[in-house]
Amino acid sequence: MRVRGGNIDRFARLAALKPARGIAQRPVELRAPDETDSLSRLLGAGIARNHFGEHLAIRNWFSTPEFVQPSPVALELLTKRPVSEAGRSKKQTQDSRAALEDPEKWLFLDTETTGLAGGTGTYAFLVGLAWWDAGGLQVEQLFLRDFSEEHSLLHELASRLAARPVLVTFNGKSFDWPLLENRFTMTRVIKVPPLAAHLDLLHPARALWKLRLGSVRLVELERHVLDAARLGWHRGDDVASALIPQFYFDFLRGGSANPLAGVVKHNQMDLRGLAALFGKINSLLDERQSLADENSLDLFGLSKFLQRRGDNQRAHSTCVQSLDAGLPAEFRPHATRELALMAKRRGDSDAAAALWRELARDPADGLEACEQLAIHYERKTKDLGQALDFAQLALAKLQRPGASSRDPYTRERNRRLEVKLMCRVDRLRHRINRRNAATEAPLLAKPAAAGSGVR
């Protein structure tokens, strides 16, 4: 639900909107546009002014998505270096951790730009910001009517980041924030605001849902993971991201401003989707939450994510749960392989061998499983006969008709593996022959020794 008033008092109420829980700096007061300012009235914007000039600001509060308390476990998993970071003092690290754990310090960010490739000539003409407020989401969008207003917009953005230095984005580490850093630098008067932390949700989303969805664009996640309709918005009349730069350039050249209303709505939905996405990821990573209703492919993706982040125990249990939940047949060998590798890493060679034997039965593949079993029987159980059988089976799988690849990298890798397997087969045969010879020698020598004593 979006809170909006009538035409008369709508802009007066904009200035009164402020976070229920205080922040370091209040948003600047907005001036209502006059009757001739058609763009501001079209966008539902007020006019913000500071010592650098003016820009437009659109402020709305949404009851959905609802506030989500970040789970400490989820934050540990989402941050690669949860305790210390290179180049930071102990106090800086502690301050960053304290800010990260305080949702009042979070700022969701999404930009609309004049180009999708970045570079010094690319401007962020619409900067969307959002933060948790009164159980819902406060959204503020800063808009450039022309490029001369950039300093004013960046000054306002810097003040928001001073109050809320934990940035949450979707692909913002690669695009949005580097672009804004560049724009700050090019002003030569507005310093790049320091961030206490930056959570980018693209890579966790890719790990969790790429197996099931293929594409992890925010619009796809909203449709198939977040249930945007339940949250109160839909993308039925959404504008295509690729068209947004042209809409803005057309406006600057004197064209219609009407498409920009769609751009503003698009940005609002991206911000709401970003906040909802964090809530979903937070619930999946929180060990206290049940995963009983999750899709089997999502569980497998979660298992791989947990394994990469070092939570091996939960990675194992989640992978088992994905298999029990009916993981599709084409993914079951992959999941079984992951379980075998996890068992091997924790030193449970018997459990790993049982899983490798299951994979070795695959007539179309099982090459790695046969090699691992050859290693297991040679090194762990000292069963050289079994080791030789599996080494020869691996070699046969590698040399079977149709196993060769057109990819030169794969061909070279297979060639090296073939050489390694042949060496293993020769070594095992030599060890078996040497062992057999050692056991037969006393039997041959015994009759001669007995006969030598008879006179």
Coordinates of N, CA, C and O in Angstrom, one line a residue, residues 113-114 119-125 127 144 147 150-151 153-154 157 176-192:
T113 N 20.3 5.0 -15.2 CA 21.5 5.7 -15.8 C 21.3 6.0 -17.3 O 20.4 5.5 -17.9
T114 N 22.2 6.9 -17.8 CA 22.1 7.3 -19.2 C 22.8 6.2 -20.1 O 22.9 6.4 -21.3
G119 N 31.3 4.1 -17.4 CA 32.3 5.0 -18.1 C 32.0 6.4 -17.5 O 31.0 6.8 -16.9
T120 N 33.0 7.3 -17.8 CA 33.0 8.7 -17.3 C 31.8 9.5 -17.9 O 31.4 10.5 -17.3
G121 N 31.3 9.1 -19.0 CA 30.2 9.9 -19.6 C 28.8 9.4 -19.2 O 27.8 9.9 -19.7
T122 N 28.8 8.5 -18.3 CA 27.5 7.9 -17.9 C 27.0 8.6 -16.6 O 27.8 8.6 -15.6
Y123 N 25.8 9.1 -16.6 CA 25.2 9.8 -15.4 C 24.2 8.9 -14.8 O 23.4 8.2 -15.5
A124 N 24.0 9.0 -13.5 CA 22.9 8.4 -12.8 C 21.8 9.5 -12.6 O 21.9 10.3 -11.7
F125 N 20.9 9.5 -13.5 CA 19.9 10.6 -13.5 C 18.8 10.3 -12.5 O 18.0 11.2 -12.1
V127 N 18.4 8.2 -8.8 CA 19.0 7.4 -7.7 C 17.9 7.1 -6.7 O 17.3 7.9 -6.1
L144 N 17.4 14.0 -11.6 CA 18.0 15.1 -12.3 C 17.1 15.6 -13.4 O 16.8 14.9 -14.4
F147 N 21.6 17.8 -16.3 CA 22.9 17.4 -15.7 C 23.5 18.4 -14.8 O 24.3 18.1 -13.9
E150 N 23.4 17.7 -10.9 CA 24.1 16.5 -10.4 C 24.8 16.7 -9.0 O 24.7 15.9 -8.1
H151 N 25.4 17.9 -8.9 CA 26.1 18.2 -7.6 C 25.1 18.2 -6.5 O 25.4 17.7 -5.4
L153 N 22.2 16.6 -6.3 CA 21.8 15.2 -6.0 C 22.8 14.4 -5.3 O 22.5 13.7 -4.3
L154 N 24.1 14.5 -5.7 CA 25.2 13.8 -5.0 C 25.4 14.3 -3.6 O 25.7 13.5 -2.7
L157 N 22.8 12.6 -1.6 CA 23.1 11.1 -1.5 C 24.2 10.9 -0.5 O 24.1 10.0 0.4
D176 N 26.4 -0.1 -10.0 CA 25.8 1.2 -9.4 C 26.8 1.9 -8.6 O 27.0 3.1 -8.8
W177 N 27.5 1.2 -7.6 CA 28.4 2.0 -6.7 C 29.6 2.4 -7.4 O 30.0 3.6 -7.2
P178 N 30.3 1.6 -8.3 CA 31.5 2.2 -9.0 C 31.1 3.4 -9.9 O 31.9 4.4 -10.0
L179 N 29.9 3.4 -10.5 CA 29.5 4.5 -11.3 C 29.3 5.8 -10.4 O 29.8 6.9 -10.7
L180 N 28.7 5.6 -9.2 CA 28.5 6.7 -8.3 C 29.8 7.2 -7.7 O 30.0 8.4 -7.6
E181 N 30.7 6.3 -7.4 CA 32.0 6.7 -6.9 C 32.7 7.6 -8.0 O 33.4 8.6 -7.6
N182 N 32.6 7.2 -9.2 CA 33.2 8.0 -10.3 C 32.6 9.4 -10.4 O 33.3 10.4 -10.6
R183 N 31.2 9.4 -10.3 CA 30.5 10.7 -10.3 C 31.0 11.6 -9.2 O 31.1 12.8 -9.3
F184 N 31.1 11.0 -8.0 CA 31.6 11.8 -6.8 C 33.0 12.4 -7.1 O 33.2 13.6 -6.8
T185 N 33.8 11.5 -7.6 CA 35.2 11.9 -7.8 C 35.3 13.1 -8.9 O 36.0 14.0 -8.7
M186 N 34.4 13.0 -9.9 CA 34.5 14.0 -10.9 C 33.9 15.4 -10.5 O 34.2 16.4 -11.2
T187 N 33.2 15.4 -9.4 CA 32.8 16.7 -8.9 C 33.9 17.5 -8.3 O 33.9 18.7 -8.3
R188 N 34.9 16.8 -7.8 CA 36.1 17.4 -7.2 C 35.8 18.2 -5.9 O 36.7 18.8 -5.3
V189 N 34.6 18.2 -5.5 CA 34.2 18.9 -4.3 C 33.4 18.1 -3.3 O 33.4 18.4 -2.1
I190 N 32.8 17.0 -3.8 CA 32.1 16.1 -2.9 C 32.8 14.8 -2.7 O 33.0 14.1 -3.7
K191 N 33.2 14.5 -1.5 CA 34.0 13.3 -1.3 C 33.2 12.1 -1.4 O 32.0 12.1 -1.2
V192 N 33.8 11.0 -1.9 CA 33.1 9.7 -1.9 C 32.7 9.3 -0.5 O 33.6 9.2 0.4

